[in-house]
Short mmCIF file of C-alpha atoms in Angstrom, two decimals:
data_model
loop_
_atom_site.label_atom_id
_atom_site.label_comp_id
_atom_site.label_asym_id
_atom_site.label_seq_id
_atom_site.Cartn_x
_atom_site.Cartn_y
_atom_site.Cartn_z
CA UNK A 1 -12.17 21.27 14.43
CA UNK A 2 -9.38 19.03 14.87
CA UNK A 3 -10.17 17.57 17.56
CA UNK A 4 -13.71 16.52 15.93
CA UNK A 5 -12.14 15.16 13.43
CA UNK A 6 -9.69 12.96 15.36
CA UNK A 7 -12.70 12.08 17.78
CA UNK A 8 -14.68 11.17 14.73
CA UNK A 9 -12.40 8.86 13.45
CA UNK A 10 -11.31 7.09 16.63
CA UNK A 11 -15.06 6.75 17.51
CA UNK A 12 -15.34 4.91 14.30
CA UNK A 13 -12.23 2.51 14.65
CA UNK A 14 -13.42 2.08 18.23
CA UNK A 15 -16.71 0.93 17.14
CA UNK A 16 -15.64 -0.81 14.60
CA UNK A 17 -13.13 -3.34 16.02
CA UNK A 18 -14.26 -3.09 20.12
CA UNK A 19 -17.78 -2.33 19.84
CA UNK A 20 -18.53 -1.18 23.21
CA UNK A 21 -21.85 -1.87 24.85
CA UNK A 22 -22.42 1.84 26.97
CA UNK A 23 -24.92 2.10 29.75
CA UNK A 24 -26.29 5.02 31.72
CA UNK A 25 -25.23 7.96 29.48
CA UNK A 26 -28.06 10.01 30.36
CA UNK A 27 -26.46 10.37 34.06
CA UNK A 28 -24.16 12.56 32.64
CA UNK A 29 -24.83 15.88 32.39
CA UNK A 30 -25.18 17.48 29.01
CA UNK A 31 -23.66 21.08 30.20
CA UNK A 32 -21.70 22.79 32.79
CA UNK A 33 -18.99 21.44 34.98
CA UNK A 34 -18.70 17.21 36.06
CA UNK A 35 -16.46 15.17 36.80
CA UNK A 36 -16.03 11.68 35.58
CA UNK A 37 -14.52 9.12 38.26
CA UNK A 38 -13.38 6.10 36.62
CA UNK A 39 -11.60 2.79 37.44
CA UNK A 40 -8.78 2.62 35.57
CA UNK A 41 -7.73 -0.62 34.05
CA UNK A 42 -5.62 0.04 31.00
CA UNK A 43 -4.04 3.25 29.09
CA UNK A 44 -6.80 3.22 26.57
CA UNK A 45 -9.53 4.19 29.40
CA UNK A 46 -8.39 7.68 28.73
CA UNK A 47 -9.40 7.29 25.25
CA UNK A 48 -12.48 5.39 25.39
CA UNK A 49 -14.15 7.51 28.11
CA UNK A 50 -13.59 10.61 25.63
CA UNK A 51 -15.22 8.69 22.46
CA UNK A 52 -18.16 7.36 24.03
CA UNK A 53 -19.19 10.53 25.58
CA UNK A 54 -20.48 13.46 24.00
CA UNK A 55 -18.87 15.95 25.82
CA UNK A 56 -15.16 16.86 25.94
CA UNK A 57 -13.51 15.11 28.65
CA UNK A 58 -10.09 16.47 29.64
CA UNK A 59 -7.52 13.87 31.86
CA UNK A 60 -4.44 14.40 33.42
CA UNK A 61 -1.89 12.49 31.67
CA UNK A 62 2.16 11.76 32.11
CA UNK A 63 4.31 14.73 31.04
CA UNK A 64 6.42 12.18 28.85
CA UNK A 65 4.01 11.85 26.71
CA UNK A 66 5.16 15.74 24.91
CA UNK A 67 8.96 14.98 25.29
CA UNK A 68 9.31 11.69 23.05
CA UNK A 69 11.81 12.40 20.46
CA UNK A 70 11.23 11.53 16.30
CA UNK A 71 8.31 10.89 14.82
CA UNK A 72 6.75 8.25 17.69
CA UNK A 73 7.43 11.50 19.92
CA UNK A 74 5.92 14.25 17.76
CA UNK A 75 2.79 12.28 16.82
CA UNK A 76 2.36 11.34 20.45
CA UNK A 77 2.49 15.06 21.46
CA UNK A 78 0.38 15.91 18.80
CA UNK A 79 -2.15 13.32 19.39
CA UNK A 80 -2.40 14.50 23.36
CA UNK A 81 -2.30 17.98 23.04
CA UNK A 82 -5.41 17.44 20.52
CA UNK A 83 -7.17 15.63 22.70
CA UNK A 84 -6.75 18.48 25.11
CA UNK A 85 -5.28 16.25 27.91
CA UNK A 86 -2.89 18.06 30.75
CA UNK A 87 1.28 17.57 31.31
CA UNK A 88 1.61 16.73 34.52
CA UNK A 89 5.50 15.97 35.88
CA UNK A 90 5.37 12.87 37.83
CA UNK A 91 8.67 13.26 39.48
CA UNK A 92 7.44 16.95 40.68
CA UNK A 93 6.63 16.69 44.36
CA UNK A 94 4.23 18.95 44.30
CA UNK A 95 2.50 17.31 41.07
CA UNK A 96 -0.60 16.23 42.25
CA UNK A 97 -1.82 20.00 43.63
CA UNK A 98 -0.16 20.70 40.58
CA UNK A 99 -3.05 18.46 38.54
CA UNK A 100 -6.03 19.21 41.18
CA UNK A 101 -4.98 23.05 40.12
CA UNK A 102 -5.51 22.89 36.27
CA UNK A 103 -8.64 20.52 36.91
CA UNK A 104 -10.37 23.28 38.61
CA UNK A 105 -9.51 25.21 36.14
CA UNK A 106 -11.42 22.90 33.38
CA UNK A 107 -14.28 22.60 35.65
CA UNK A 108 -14.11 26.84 36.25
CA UNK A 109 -14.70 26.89 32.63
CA UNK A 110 -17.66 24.29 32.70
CA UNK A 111 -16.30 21.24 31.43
CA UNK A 112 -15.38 17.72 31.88
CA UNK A 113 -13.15 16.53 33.58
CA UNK A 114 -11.80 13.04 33.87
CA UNK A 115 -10.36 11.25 36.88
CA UNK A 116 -9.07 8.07 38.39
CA UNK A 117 -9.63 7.93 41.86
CA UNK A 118 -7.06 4.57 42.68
CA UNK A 119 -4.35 6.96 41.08
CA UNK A 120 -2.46 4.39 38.92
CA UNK A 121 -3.83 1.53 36.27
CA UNK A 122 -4.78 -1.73 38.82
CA UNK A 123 -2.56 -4.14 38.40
CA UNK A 124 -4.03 -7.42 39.33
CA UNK A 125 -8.06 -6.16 38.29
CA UNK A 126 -8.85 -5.55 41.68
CA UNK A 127 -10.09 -2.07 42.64
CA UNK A 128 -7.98 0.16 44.79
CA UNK A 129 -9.35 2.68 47.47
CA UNK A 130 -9.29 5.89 46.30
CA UNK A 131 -7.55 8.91 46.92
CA UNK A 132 -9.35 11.81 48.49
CA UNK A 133 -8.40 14.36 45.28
CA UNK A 134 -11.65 13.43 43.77
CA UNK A 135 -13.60 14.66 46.50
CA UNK A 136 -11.30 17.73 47.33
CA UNK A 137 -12.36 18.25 43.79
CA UNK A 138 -15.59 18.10 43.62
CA UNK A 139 -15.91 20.15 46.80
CA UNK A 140 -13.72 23.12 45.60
CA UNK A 141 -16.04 23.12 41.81
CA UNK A 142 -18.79 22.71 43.41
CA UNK A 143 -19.31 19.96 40.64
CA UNK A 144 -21.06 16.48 40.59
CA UNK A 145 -19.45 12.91 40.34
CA UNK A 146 -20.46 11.15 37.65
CA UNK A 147 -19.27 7.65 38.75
CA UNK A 148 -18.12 5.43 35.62
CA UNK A 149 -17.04 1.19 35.60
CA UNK A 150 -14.99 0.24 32.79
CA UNK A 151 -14.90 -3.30 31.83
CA UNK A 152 -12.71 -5.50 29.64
CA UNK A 153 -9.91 -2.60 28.41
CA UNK A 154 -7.38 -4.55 30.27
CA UNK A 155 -8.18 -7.50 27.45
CA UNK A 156 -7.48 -4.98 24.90
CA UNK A 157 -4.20 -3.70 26.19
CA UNK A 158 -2.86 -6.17 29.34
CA UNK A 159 -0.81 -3.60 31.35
CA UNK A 160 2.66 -3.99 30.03
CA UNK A 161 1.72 -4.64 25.96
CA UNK A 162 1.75 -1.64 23.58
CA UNK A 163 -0.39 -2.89 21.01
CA UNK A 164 -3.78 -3.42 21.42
CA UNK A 165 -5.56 -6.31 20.02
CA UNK A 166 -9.41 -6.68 19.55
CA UNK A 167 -11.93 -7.36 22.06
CA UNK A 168 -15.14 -7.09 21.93
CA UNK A 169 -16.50 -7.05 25.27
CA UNK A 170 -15.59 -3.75 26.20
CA UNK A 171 -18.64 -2.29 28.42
CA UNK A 172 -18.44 1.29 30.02
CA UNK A 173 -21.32 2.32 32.70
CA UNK A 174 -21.88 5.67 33.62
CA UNK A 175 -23.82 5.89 37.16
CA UNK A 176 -25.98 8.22 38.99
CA UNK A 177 -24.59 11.57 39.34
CA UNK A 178 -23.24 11.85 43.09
CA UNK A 179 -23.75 15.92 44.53
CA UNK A 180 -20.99 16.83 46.79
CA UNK A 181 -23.10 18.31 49.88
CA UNK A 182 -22.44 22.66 49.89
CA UNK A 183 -22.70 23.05 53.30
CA UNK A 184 -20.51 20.46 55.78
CA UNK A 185 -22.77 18.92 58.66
CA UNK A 186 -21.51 20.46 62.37
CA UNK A 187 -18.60 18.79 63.57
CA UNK A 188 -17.34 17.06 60.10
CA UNK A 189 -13.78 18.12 59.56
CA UNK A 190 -13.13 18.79 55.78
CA UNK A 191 -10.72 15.95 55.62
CA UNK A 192 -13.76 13.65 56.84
CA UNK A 193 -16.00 15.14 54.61
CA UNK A 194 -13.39 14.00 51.53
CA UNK A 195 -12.59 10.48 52.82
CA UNK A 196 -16.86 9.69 53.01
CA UNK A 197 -17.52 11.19 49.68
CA UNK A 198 -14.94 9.63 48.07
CA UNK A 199 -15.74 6.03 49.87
CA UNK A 200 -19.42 7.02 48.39
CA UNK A 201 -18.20 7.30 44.69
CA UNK A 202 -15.70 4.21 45.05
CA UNK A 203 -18.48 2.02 46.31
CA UNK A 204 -20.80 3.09 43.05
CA UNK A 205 -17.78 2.59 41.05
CA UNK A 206 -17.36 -1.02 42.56
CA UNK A 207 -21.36 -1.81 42.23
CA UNK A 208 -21.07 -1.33 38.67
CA UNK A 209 -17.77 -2.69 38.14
CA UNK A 210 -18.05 -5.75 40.23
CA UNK A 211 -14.13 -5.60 41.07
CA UNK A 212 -13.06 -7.60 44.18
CA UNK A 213 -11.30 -4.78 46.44
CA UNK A 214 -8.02 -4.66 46.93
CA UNK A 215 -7.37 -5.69 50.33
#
């Protein structure tokens, strides 16, 4: 119920002040486990994603977001844990298993789950090439890629500002759902298999987006 609530009146601040134009939400499916592959341009893709989707989308997010201290650091691990986003420890070595772990987990239990594939906000605007998690992912589910393109967030909140200001050109596309293959074709080494269908769900990402590629 909480949640809801929060959700309902972000959604309506969100609409209010950004107005985002959304595009291909049928692709994504309206029950059992997807995943969400997203560019990621600025902090508040986490939240937007969430607000414009119908479903409960659950991201990975930095573990210092539940240790802040006063009142900034009990309303930010209030606000998280609400939103029913994961801790993960960044300086933990073994972190990113750590994450691909508890996202099986939400996609065990039919759900969303929410990913970036470059690994880290882009800096410059260009898109990144992606890390093979999202495919490992998918493959371990089974679940489908739902490929999204976020535009404009980084005009709401540049990387380095805290507060955002309003924008309205916000646009978030959702593309056609990508079906990791059950079965590998003979002679494809698993660690192929990851690279191609992540390449696959980076290139829909980049159609949408129109992001020049990082080099």
């Amino acid at each position: 119920m909480t949640y809801r609530v929060l959700k309902l009146i972000l959604s309506l601040l969100v609409y209010v002040f950004l107005r985002p134009q959304v595009n291909g939400l049928h692709n994504l499916p309206r029950r059992g486990p997807v995943i969400l592959a997203s560019n990621h341009l600025s902090f508040l893709d986490s939240i937007i994603i969430p607000l414009v989707t119908p479903r409960h989308v659950t991201f990975i997010a930095k573990a210092e977001y539940w240790t802040g201290h006063g009142l900034k650091g009990r309303l930010s691990r209030w606000f998280f844990t609400t939103m029913g986003h994961i801790p993960v420890d960044r300086e933990d070595p073994r972190a990113g298993q750590r994450s691909l772990q508890d996202a099986l987990q939400v996609l065990q239990r039919g759900d969303a789950f929410g990913i970036y594939p470059e690994g880290t906000r882009s800096r410059d605007g260009r898109l990144q090439k992606g890390h093979t998690g999202v495919a490992w992912l998918a493959l371990a589910g089974p679940a489908p890629i739902v490929p999204v393109a976020l535009k404009g967030t980084d005009k709401v909140q540049p990387v380095g500002k805290r507060l955002p200001r309003p924008y309205r050109g916000i646009q978030v596309d959702f593309g056609s759902p990508i079906m990791p293959q059950r079965q590998l074709p003979a002679g494809m080494r698993p660690a192929q298999a990851r690279r191609e269908l992540t390449d696959e769900v980076m290139a829909s990402i980049h159609a949408m987006s129109g992001q020049e590629l990082d080099a």
